[in-house]
Short mmCIF file of C-alpha atoms and ligand atoms in Angstrom, two decimals:
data_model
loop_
_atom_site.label_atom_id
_atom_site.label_comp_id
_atom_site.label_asym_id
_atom_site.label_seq_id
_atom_site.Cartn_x
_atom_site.Cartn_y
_atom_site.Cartn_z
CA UNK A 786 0.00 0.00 0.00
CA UNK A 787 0.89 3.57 -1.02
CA UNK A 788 1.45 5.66 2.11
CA UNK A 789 0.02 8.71 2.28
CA UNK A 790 -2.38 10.89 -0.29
CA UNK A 791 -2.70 10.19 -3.83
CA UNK A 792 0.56 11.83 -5.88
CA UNK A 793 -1.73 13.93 -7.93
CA UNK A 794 -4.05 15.10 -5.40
CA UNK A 795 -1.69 16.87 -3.73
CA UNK A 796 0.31 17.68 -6.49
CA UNK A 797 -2.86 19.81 -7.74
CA UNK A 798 -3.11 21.25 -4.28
CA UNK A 799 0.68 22.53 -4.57
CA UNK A 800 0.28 24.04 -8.09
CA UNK A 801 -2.98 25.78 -7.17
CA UNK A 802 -1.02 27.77 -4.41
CA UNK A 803 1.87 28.77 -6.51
CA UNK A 804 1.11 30.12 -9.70
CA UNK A 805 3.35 32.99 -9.39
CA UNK A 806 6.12 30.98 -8.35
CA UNK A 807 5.59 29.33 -11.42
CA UNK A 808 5.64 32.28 -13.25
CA UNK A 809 8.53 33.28 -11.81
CA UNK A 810 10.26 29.66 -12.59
CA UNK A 811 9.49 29.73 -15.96
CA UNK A 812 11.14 33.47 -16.41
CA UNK A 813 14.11 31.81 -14.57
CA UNK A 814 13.97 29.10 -16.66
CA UNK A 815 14.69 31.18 -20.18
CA UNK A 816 17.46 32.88 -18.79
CA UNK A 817 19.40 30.05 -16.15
CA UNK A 818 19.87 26.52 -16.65
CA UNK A 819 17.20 24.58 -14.89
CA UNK A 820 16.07 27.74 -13.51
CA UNK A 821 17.82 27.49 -9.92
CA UNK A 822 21.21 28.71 -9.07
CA UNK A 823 21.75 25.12 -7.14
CA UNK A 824 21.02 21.91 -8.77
CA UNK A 825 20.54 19.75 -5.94
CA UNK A 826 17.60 22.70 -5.33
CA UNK A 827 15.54 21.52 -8.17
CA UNK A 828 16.57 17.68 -7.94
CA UNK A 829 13.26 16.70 -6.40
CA UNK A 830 10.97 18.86 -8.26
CA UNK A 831 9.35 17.41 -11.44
CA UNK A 832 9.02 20.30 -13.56
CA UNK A 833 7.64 18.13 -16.05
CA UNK A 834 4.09 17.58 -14.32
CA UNK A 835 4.77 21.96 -13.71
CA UNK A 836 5.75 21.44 -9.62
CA UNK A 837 8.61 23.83 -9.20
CA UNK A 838 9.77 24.94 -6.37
CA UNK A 839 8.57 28.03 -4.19
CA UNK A 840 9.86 31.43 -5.15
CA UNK A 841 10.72 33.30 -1.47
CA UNK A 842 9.90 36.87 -1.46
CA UNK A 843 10.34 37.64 2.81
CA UNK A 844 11.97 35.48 5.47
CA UNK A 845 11.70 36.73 9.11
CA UNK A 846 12.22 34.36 12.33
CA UNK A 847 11.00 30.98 11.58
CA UNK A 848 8.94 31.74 8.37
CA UNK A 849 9.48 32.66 5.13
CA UNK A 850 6.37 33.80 2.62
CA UNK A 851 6.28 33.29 -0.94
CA UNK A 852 5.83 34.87 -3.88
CA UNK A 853 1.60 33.96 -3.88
CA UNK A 854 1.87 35.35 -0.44
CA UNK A 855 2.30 31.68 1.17
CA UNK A 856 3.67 31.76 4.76
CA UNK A 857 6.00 28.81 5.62
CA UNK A 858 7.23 27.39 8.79
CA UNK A 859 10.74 27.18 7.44
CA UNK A 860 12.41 23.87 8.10
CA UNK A 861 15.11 24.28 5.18
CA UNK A 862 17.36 27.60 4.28
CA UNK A 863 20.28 25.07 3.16
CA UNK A 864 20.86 24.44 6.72
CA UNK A 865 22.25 27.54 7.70
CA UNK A 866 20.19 29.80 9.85
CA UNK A 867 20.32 28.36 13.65
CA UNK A 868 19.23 31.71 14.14
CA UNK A 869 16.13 32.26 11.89
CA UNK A 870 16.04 34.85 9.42
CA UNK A 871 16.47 38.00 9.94
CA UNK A 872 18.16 37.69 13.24
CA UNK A 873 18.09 41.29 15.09
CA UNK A 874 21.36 41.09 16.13
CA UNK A 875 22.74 39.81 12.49
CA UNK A 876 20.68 42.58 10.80
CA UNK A 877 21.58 45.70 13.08
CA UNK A 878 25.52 43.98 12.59
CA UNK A 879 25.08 44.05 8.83
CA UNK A 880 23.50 47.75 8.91
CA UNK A 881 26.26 49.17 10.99
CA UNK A 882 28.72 47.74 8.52
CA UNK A 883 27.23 48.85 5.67
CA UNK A 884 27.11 52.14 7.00
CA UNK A 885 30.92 52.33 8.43
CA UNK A 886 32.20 50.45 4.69
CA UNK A 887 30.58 47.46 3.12
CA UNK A 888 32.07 44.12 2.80
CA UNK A 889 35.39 45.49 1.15
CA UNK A 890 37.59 48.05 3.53
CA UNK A 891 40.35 48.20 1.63
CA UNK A 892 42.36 46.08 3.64
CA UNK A 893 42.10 44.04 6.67
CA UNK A 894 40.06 44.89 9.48
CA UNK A 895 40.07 44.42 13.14
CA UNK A 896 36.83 42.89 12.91
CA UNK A 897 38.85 39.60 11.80
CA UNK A 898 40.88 39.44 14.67
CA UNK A 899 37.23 39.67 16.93
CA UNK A 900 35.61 36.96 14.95
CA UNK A 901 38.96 34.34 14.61
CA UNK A 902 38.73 34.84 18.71
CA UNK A 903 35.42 33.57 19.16
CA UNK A 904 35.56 30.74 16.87
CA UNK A 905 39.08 29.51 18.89
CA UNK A 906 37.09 30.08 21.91
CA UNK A 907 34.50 28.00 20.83
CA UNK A 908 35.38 24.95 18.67
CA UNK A 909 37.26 22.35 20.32
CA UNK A 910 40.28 22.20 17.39
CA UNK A 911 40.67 25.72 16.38
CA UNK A 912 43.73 27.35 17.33
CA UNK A 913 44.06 29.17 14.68
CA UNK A 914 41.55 29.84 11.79
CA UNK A 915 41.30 31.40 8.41
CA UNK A 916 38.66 32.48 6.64
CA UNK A 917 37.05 32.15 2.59
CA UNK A 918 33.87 32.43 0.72
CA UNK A 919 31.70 29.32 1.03
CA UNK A 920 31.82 25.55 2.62
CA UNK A 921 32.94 24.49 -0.56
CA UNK A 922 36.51 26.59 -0.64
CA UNK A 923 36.56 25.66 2.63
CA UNK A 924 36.92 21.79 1.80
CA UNK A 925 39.30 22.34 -1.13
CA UNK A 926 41.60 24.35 1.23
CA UNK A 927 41.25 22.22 3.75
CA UNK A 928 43.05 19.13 1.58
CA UNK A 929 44.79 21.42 0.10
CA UNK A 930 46.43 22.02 3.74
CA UNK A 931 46.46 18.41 4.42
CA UNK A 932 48.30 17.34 1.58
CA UNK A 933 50.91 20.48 1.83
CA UNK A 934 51.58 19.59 5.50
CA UNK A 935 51.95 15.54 4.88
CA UNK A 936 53.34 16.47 1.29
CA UNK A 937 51.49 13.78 0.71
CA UNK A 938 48.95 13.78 -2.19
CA UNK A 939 45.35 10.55 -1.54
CA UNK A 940 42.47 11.93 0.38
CA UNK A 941 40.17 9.74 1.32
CA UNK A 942 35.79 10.41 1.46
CA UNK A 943 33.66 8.76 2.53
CA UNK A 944 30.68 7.16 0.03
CA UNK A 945 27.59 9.41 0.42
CA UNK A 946 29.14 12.27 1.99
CA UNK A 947 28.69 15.68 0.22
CA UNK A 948 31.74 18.21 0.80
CA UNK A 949 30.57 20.97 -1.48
CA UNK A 950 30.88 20.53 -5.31
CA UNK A 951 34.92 21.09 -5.81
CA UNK A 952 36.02 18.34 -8.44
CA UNK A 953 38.20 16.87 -6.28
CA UNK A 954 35.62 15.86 -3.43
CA UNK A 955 32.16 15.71 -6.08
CA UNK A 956 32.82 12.14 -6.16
CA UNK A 957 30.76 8.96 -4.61
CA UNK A 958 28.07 11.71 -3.07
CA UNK A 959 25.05 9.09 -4.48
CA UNK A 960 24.68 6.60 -6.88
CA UNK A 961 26.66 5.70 -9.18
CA UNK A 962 29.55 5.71 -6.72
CA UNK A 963 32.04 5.42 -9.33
CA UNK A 964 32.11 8.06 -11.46
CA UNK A 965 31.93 12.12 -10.59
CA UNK A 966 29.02 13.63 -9.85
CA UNK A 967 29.10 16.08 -12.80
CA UNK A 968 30.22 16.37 -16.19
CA UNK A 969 33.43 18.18 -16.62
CA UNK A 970 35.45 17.10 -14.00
CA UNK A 971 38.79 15.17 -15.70
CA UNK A 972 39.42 11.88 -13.70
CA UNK A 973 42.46 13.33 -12.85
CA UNK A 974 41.03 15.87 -10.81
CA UNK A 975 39.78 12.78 -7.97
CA UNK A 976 42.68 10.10 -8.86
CA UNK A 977 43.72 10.86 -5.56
CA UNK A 978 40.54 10.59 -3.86
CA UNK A 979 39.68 7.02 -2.21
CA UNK A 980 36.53 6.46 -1.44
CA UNK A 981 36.03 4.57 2.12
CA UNK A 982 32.84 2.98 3.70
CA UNK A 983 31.73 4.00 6.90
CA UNK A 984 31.24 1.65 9.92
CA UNK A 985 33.84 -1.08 8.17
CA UNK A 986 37.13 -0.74 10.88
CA UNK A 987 38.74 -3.06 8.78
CA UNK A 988 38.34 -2.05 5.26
CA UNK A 989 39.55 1.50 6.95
CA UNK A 990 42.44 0.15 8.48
CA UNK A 991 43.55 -1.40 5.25
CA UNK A 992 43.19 1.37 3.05
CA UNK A 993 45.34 3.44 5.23
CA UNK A 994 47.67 0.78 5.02
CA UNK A 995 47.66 0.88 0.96
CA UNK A 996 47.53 4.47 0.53
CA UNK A 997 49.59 7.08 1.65
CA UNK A 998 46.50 9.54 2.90
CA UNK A 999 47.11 12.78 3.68
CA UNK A 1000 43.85 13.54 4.64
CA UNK A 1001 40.34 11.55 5.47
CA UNK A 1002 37.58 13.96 5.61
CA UNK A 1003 34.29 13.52 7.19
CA UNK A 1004 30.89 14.72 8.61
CA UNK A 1005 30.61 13.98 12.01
CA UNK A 1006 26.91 14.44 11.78
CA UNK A 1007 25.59 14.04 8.47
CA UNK A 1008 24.55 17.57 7.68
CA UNK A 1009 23.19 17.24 4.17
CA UNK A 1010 22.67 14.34 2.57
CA UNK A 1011 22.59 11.30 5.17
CA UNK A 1012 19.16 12.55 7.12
CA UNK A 1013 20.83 13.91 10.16
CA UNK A 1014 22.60 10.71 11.41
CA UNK A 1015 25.41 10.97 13.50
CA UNK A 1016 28.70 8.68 12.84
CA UNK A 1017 28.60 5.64 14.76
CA UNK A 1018 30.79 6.80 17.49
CA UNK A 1019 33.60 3.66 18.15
CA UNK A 1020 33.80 4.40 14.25
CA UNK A 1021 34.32 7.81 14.46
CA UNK A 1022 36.61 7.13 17.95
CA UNK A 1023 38.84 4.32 15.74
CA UNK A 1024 39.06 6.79 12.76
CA UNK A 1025 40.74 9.05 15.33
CA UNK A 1026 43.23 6.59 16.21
CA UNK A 1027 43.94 5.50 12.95
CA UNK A 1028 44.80 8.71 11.65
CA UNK A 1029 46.80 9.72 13.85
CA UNK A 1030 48.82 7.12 14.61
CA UNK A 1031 49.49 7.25 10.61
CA UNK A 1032 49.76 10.56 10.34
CA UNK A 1033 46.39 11.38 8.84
CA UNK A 1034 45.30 14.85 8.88
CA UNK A 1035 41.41 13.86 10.00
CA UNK A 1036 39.26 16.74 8.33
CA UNK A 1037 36.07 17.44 10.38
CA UNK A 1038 33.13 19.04 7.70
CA UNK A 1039 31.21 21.31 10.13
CA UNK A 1040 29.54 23.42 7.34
CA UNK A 1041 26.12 22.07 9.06
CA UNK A 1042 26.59 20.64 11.79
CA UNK A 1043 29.24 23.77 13.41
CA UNK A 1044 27.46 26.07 15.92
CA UNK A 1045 24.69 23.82 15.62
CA UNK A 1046 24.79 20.39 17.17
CA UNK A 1047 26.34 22.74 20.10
CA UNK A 1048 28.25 25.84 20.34
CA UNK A 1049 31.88 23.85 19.19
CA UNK A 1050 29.94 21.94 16.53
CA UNK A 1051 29.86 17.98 15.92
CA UNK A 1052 33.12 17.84 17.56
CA UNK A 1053 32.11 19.24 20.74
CA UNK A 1054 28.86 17.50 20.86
CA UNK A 1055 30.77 13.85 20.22
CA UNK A 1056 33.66 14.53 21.99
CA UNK A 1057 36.34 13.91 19.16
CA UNK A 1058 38.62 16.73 17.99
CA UNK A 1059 39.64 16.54 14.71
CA UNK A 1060 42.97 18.09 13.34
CA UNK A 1061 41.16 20.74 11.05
CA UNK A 1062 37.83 21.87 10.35
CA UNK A 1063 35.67 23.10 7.72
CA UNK A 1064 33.26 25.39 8.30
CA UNK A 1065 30.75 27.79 6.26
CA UNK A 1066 27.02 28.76 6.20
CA UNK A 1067 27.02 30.25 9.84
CA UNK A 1068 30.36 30.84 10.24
CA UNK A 1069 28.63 34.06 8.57
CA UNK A 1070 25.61 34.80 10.13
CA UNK A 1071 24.27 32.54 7.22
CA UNK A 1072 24.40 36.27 4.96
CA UNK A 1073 26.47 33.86 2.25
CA UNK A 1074 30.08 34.62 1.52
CA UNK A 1075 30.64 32.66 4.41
CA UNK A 1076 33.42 29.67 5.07
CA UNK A 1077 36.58 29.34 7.07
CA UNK A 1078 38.79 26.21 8.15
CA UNK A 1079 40.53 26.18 11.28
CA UNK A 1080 42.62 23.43 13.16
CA UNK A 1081 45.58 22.47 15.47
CA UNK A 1082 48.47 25.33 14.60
CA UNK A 1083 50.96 22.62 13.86
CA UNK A 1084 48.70 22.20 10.47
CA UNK A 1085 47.48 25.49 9.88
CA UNK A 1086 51.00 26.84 9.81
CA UNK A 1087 51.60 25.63 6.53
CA UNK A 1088 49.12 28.19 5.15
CA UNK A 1089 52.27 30.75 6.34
CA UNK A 1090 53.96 32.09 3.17
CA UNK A 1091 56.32 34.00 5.79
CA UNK A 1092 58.61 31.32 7.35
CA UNK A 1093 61.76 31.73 6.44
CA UNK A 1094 63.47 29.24 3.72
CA UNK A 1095 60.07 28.37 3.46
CA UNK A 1096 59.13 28.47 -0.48
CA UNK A 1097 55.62 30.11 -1.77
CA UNK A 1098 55.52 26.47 -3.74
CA UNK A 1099 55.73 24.90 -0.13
CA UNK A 1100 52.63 27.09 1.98
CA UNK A 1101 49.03 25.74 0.85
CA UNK A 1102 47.99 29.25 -0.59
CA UNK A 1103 44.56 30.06 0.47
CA UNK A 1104 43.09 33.22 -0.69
CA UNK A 1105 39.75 35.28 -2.43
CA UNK A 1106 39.06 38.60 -2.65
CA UNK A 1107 35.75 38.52 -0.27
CA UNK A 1108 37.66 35.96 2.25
CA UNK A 1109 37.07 37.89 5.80
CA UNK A 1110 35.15 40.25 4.40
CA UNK A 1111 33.86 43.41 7.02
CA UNK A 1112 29.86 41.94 6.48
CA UNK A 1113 30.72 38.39 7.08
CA UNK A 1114 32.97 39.19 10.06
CA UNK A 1115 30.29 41.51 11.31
CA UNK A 1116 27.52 38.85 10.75
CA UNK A 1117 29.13 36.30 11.42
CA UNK A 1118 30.41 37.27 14.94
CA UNK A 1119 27.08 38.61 15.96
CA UNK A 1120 25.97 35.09 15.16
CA UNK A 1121 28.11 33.27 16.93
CA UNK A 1122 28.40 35.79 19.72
CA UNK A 1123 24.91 34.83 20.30
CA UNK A 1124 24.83 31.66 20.38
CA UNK A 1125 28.07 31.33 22.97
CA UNK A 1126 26.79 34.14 24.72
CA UNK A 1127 23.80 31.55 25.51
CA UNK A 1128 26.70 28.89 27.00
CA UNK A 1129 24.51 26.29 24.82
CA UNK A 1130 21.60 26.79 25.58
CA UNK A 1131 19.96 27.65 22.57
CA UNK A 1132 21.74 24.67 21.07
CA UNK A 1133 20.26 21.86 23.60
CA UNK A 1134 16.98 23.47 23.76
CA UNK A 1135 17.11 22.96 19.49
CA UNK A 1136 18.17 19.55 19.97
CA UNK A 1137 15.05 18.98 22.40
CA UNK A 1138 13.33 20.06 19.87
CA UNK A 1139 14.27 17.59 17.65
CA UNK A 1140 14.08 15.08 20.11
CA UNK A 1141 10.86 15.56 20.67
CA UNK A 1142 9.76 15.36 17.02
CA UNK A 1143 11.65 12.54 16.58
CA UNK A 1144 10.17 10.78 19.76
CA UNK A 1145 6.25 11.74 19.17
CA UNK A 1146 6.43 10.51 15.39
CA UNK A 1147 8.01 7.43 16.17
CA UNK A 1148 5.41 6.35 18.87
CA UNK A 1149 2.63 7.58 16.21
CA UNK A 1150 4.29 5.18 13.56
CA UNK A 1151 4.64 2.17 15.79
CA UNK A 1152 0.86 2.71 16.89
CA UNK A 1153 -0.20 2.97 13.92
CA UNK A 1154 2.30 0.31 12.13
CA UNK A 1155 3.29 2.96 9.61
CA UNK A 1156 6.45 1.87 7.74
CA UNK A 1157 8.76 5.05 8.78
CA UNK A 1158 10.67 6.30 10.99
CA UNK A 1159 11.89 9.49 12.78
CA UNK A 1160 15.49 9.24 12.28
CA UNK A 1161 18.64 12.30 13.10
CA UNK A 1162 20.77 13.73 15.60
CA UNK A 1163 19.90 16.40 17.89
CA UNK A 1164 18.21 19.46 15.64
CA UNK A 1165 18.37 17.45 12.57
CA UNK A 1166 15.27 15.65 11.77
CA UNK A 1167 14.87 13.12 9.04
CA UNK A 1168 11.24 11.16 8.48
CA UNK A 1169 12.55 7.87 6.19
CA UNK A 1170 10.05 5.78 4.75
CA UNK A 1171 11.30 2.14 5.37
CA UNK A 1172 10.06 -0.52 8.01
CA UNK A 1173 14.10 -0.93 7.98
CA UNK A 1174 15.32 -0.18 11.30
CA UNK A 1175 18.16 2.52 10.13
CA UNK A 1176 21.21 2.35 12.17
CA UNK A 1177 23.86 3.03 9.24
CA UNK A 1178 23.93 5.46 6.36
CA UNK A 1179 24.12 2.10 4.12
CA UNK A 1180 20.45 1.44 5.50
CA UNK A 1181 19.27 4.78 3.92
CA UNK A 1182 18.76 3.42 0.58
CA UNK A 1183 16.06 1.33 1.82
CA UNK A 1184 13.86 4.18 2.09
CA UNK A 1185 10.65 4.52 -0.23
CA UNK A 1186 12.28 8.10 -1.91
CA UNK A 1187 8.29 8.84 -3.68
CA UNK A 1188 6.43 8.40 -0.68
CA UNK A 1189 9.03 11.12 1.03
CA UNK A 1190 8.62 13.40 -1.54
CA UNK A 1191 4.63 13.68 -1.53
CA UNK A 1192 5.13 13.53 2.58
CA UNK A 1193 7.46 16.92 2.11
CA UNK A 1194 4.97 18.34 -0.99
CA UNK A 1195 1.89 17.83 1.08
CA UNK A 1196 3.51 19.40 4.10
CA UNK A 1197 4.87 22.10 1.64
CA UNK A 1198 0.73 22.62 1.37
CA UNK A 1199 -0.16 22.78 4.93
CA UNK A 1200 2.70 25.49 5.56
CA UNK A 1201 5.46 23.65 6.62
CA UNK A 1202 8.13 23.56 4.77
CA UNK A 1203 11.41 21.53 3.84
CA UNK A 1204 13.02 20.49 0.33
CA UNK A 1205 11.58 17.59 -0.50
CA UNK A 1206 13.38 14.74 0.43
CA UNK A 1207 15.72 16.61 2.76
CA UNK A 1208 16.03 17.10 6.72
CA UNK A 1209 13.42 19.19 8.88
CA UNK A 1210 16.17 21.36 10.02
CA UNK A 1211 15.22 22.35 13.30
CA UNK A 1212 16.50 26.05 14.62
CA UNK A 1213 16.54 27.95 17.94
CA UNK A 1214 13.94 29.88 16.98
CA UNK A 1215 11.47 27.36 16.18
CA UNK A 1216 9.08 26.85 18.90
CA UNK A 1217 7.67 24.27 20.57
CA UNK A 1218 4.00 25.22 19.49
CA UNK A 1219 6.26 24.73 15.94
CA UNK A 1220 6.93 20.94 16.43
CA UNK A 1221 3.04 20.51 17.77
CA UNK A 1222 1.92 21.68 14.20
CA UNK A 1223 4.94 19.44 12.41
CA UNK A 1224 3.99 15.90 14.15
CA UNK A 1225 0.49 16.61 14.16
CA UNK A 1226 0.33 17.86 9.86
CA UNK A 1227 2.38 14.96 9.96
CA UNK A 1228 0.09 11.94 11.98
CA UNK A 1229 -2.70 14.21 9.45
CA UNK A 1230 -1.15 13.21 6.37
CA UNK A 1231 -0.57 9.63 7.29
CA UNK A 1232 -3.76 9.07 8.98
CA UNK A 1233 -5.17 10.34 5.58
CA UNK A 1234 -3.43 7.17 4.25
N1 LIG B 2201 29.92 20.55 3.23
C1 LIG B 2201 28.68 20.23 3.63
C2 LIG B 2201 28.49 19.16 4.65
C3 LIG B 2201 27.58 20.88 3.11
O1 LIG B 2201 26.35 20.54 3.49
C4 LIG B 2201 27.79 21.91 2.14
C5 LIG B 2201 26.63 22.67 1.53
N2 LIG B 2201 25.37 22.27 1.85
C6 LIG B 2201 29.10 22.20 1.75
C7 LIG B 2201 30.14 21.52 2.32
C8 LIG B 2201 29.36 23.27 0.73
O2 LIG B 2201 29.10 24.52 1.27
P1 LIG B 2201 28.75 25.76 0.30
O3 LIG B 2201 27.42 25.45 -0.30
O4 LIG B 2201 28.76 26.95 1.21
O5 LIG B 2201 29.84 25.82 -0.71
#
């Protein structure tokens, strides 16, 4: 049995609330490829049957509106705002430094030295940092770091893991594991990338043992892709150990889960510090522009193009016009400034939040012997449809991917919204009167079943 509506019944319901974003789309669609300025954003959408994704014209708090003048519960924004939109203290940051210059000074600013000193003071690894423009220089320069440090040249992934789309990393993200995830990216480019399995001790300890790695990198918590799940921590402990007793730069990606799962990130919240980290979306106040990587200083000092004897061929060069920029450094600090100022607070009471979810959907589906489950860490919530018990990212592919997408479309109808198929990304300013209206739409839908 089907769970949930009929496809086209709600599909109609969708496309008679949107007809502006439609418009809107098919403007887009003339001018951009696909439309979107992301292409995992219109992945789930079937443009075909005319189901396109909302067009947002305001975002304040928890809720965004749309271009018909739909209001949203917003459950997506990439993942970035742990804050909401529209933040007070992020906006009156961003006027002020508009007013006093913009994003480009001129040259550097003492606003960088303010913001490098909270994120030390906060994440668990970070004793020095630098800053770019997004989570996916941030990866790139964070191998790049790796490799200049080891001088050693394989990186290993993990398969399913999404670390931005630089060529190197874009590979094994989903199916088909073997090739890159895009056209245009030379093998070359990820010849040096070896893809590992996670949860398998022994296939890890043998790879390390074939190839000379100088980094692994990994999400802690799986931000993106892997529905919130958290690494299964003896892995994630022996990962540690085997890195560094081979001298494995371990490469923690904290573009979601850093400031989130609590106020050091994924590394704080498990307890495992990795030797560098890479960090983005709120790293910024979420305004965009916004990535960094930070680590132990024995690493990071390879970025140093001033040691002595030291040539420029021998520093991992990290640079970009925008990196540290005066709005992201304003943004960004008020953002995190918040958040420690709370002494994690407003990251447990998010998690509870997504406990709770989690919890009251999972008793609904075992009353009611509905085939899914609640699944995620902490603020990350993830409905799978599967009578699979999920324990492992490998168990994700059991999931019925159709019946999550008219679950997240339907939802979409009833003013709740996340991209389809993706995580409920649960903030500190949703509410707990928010996660009443979530499970309940959601025992709705599947009672409707
Ligand atoms: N790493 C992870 C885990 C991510 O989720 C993302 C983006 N969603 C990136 C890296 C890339 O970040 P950006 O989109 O800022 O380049």
């Amino acid at each position: 049995m089907e769970i949930g509506l009929k496809l086209d019944e709600i599909e109609r319901a969708y496309m008679a609330m949107t007809p502006r974003s439609k418009e809107l789309f098919e403007e887009s669609m003339k001018i951009t490829p696909a439309g979107v300025h992301h292409a995992s954003m219109i992945k789930p959408w079937p443009i075909e049957r005319g189901v396109v994704p909302p067009f947002i014209h305001e975002a304040k708090g928890q809720y965004m509106w749309d271009a018909d003048g739909n209001k949203y519960c917003d459950y997506f924004n990439h993942g970035v705002l742990f804050l909401g939109h529209a933040h007070p203290a992020v906006v009156k940051a961003i006027q002020e430094q508009a007013a006093r210059g913009g994003a480009m000074m001129g040259d550097h600013t003492d606003l960088q030295i303010r913001h490098v000193k909270k994120i030390i003071s906060m994440v668990p690894c970070a004793e020095e940092v630098r800053f770019c423009n997004s989570g996916t220089e941030a990866t790139m320069y964070a191998i790049r770091i790796a490799r200049a440090y080891t001088k050693r040249e394989k990186v290993g992934k993990f398969a399913g893991d999404f670390h931005g789309a630089n060529d190197q990393l874009y590979v094994a993200v989903g199916a088909p594991y073997d090739k890159p995830q895009s056209g245009g990216i030379p093998s070359d480019c990820y010849k040096n990338t070896i893809v590992l399995t996670e949860n398998d001790v022994e296939g890890l300890e043998k790879a390390v043992k074939q190839h000379d790695f100088a980094a692994i990198i990994c999400e802690f918590i799986h931000g993106s892709g892997e529905a919130g799940m958290q690494m299964d921590l003896d892995f994630l402990k022996a990962l540690r150990e085997i890195t560094e007793e081979n001298g494995v730069v371990l490469i923690a990606d904290e573009v979601i889960s850093g400031f989130r799962m609590a106020p050091g990130g994924a590394q704080e919240y498990l307890g495992v510090t990795p030797d560098l980290t890479a960090m983005g979306k709120m790293i910024g106040g979420g305004i965009g522009g916004s990535g960094g990587f930070c680590g132990k200083s024995e690493v990071m000092e390879i970025v140093n193009t001033k040691v002595p004897g030291r040539e420029r061929w021998e520093a991992a060069i990290t640079c970009g016009t925008f990196s540290g920029n005066a709005i992201s450094m304003a943004a960004g600090y008020a953002a995190l400034d918040t958040i420690d100022e709370a002494k994690g607070e407003l990251n447990r009471y998010a998690n509870r939040l997504g406990d709770r979810a989690r919890e009251e959907l999972n008793e609904f589906f075992e009353a009611q012997k509905i085939k899914a489950q609640a699944i995620g860490t902490g603020s990350l919530v993830n409905v799978q449809f599967t009578e699979k018990p999920i324990q492992y990212v490998q168990d994700l592919a059991a999931t019925d991917k159709k019946a999550q997408y008219r679950y997240h479309l339907w939802m979409a109808t009833q003013g709740i919204f996340t991209l389809p198929g993706c995580n409920f990304y649960i903030s500190a300013v949703h509410t707990e009167e928010d996660i009443d209206f979530l499970t309940e739409k959601t025992k709705e839908y599947l009672k409707k079943a």
